[in-house]
XYZ file of C-alpha atoms in Angstrom:
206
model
C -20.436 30.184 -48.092
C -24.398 29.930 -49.301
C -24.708 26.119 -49.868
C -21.583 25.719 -48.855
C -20.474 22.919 -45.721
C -18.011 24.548 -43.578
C -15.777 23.314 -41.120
C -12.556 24.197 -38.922
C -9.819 22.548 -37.995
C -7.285 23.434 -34.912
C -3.764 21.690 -33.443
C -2.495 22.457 -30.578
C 0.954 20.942 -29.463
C 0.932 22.542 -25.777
C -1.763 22.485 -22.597
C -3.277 25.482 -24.257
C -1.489 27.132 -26.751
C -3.219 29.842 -28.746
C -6.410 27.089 -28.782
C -8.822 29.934 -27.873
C -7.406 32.363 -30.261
C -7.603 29.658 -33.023
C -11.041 28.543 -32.141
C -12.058 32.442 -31.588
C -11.132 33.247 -35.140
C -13.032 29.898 -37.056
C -16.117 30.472 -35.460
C -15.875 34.622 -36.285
C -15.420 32.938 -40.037
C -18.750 31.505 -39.234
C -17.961 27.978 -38.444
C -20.464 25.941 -36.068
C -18.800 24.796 -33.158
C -20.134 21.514 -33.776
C -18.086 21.395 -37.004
C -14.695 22.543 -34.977
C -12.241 19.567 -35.084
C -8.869 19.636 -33.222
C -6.165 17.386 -32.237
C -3.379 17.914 -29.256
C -0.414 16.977 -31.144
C 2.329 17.904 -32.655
C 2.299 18.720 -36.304
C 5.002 16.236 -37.568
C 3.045 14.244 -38.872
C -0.595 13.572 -39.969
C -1.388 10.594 -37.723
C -4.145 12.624 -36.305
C -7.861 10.933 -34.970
C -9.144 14.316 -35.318
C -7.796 15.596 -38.505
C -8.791 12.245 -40.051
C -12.004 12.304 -39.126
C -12.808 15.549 -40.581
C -10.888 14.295 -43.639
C -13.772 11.895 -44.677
C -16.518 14.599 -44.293
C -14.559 16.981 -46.814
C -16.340 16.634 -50.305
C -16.508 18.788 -53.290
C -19.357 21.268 -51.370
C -16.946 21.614 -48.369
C -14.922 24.966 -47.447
C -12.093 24.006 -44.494
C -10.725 26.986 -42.278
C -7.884 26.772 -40.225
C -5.948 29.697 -38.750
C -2.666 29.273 -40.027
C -0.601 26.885 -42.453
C 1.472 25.398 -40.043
C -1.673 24.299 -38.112
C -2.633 21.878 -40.953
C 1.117 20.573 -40.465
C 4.997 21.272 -40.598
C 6.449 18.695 -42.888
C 7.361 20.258 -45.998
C 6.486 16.926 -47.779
C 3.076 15.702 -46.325
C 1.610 19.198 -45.744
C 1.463 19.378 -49.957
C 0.480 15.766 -49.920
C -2.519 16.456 -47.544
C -3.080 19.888 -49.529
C -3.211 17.732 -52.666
C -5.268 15.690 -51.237
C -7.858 18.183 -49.728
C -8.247 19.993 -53.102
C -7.754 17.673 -55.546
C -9.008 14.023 -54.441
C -11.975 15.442 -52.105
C -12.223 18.723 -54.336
C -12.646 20.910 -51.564
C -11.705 24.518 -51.047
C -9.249 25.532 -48.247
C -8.695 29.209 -46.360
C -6.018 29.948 -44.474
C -6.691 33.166 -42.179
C -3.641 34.453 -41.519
C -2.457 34.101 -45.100
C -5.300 35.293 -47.894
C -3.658 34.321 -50.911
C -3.872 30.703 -49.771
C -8.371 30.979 -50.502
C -8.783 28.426 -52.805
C -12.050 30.000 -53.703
C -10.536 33.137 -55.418
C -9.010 32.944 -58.763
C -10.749 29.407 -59.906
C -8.449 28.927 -62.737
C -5.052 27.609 -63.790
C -3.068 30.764 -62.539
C -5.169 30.782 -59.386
C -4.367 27.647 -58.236
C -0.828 27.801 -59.572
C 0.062 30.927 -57.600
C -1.867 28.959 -54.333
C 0.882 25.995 -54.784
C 4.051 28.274 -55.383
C 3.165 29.938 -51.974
C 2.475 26.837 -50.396
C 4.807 25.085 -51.519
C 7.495 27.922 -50.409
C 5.847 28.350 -46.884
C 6.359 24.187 -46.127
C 10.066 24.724 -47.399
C 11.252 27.997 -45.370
C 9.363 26.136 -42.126
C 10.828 23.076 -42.547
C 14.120 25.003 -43.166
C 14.301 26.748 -39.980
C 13.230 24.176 -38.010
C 16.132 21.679 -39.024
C 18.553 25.171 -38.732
C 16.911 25.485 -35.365
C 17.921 21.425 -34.289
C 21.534 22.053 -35.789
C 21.920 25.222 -33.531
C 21.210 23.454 -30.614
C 23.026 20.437 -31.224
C 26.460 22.455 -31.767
C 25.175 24.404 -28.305
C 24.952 21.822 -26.616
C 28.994 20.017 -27.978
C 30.400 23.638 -27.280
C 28.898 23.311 -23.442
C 30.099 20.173 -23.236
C 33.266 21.698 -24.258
C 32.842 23.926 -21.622
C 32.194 21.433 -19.122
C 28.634 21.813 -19.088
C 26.496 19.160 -17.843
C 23.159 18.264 -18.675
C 20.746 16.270 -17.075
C 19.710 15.611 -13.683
C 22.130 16.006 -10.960
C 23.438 12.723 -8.938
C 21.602 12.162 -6.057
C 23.903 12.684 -3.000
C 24.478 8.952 -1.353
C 23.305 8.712 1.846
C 26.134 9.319 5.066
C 25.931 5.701 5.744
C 26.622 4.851 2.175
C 30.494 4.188 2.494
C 30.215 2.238 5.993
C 28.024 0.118 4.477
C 29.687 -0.428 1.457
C 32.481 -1.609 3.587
C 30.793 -4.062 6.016
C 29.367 -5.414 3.009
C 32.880 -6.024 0.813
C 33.845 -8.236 4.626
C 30.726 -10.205 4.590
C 29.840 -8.263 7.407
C 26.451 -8.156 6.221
C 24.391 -9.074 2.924
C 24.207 -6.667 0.048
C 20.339 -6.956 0.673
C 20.986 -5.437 4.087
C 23.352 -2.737 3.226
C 20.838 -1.307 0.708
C 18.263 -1.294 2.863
C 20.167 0.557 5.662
C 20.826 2.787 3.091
C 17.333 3.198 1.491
C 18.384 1.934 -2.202
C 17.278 -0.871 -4.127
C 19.692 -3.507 -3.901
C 20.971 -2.835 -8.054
C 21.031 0.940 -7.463
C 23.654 -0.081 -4.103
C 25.026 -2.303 -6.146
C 26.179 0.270 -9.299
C 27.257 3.143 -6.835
C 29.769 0.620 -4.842
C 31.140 -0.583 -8.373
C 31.346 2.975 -9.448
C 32.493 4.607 -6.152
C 35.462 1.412 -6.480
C 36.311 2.067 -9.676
C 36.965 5.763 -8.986
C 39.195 4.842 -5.576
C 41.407 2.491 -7.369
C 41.780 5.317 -10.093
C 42.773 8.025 -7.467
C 44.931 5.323 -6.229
């Protein structure tokens, strides 16, 4: 690390999320805290003020710790790119913490960084894997509760008790639409789609 500029970068996709654990462990690795960067996003994509401002300090004399892969990102595609990228265009060196064989500073040769890009590159696959067999899972939960009758969503707010007499005197010109809503504390659209729908169902029960 002698000579070396070091720096850390965190994401955090939640109000908190393991931030102190992952800030905790970069500055046991001896990071400053003033060379700490981290974004509150997700990790789909690199669009990241954060992340891209550490990008430009990286240089060939630059080490970059981050806890874990998925932290730099979870796209199969761009985390390579931006691996490629750190290590290859800036030329500097990369640890992951919670996975050791991914140190680009061991093994500074051909078979070093080949092994380093098989294990990457399998890591971005099986994550990217499980998260689309994670979407398909609950996509055919959700049909089969449909199935079921299961509804989603909010619940219908109950119409108010006046709602129907309203309705009524409105339909004889009893009183303006503008009226009725406001006796029943709607807007006058939102009085306006309940009566259509609330007709629509009476002449179907008809």
């Amino acid at each position: 690390m002698e000579g070396q500029k070091v720096y850390g970068y965190m994401r955090v996709s939640g109000k908190d999320q393991n931030e102190d654990r992952q800030r905790l462990a970069l500055l046991e690795m001896g990071v400053p805290e003033r060379q700490i960067f981290m974004d509150k996003l997700s990790g789909k994509d690199f669009e990241r003020p954060q992340y891209k401002k550490m990008l430009k300090k990286l240089d060939s004399n630059s080490v970059l710790y981050v806890k874990s892969i998925d932290r730099l990102g979870r796209n199969y595609l761009d985390l390579n790119e931006q691996w490629r990228i750190i290590t290859k265009e800036k030329g500097a060196d990369i640890v992951v913490l919670d996975m050791p064989i991914l140190d680009t500073r061991r093994e500074k040769n051909l078979l070093g960084t080949f092994i380093s890009d098989i294990v990457l590159s399998l890591l971005g696959y099986v994550a990217e894997n499980e998260r689309v067999n994670i979407r398909q899972r609950q996509a055919e939960g959700i049909a089969a509760a449909k199935i079921n009758g299961v509804k989603f969503g909010r619940p219908p707010i109950p119409l108010p008790d006046n709602f129907h007499e309203m309705r009524k005197n409105w339909r004889m010109g009893k009183i303006s639409m503008k009226q009725a809503a406001q006796k029943c504390g709607m807007k006058e659209k939102t009085f306006y789609s309940k009566a259509v729908k609330c007709e629509k169902e009476e002449n179907i029960n008809e």
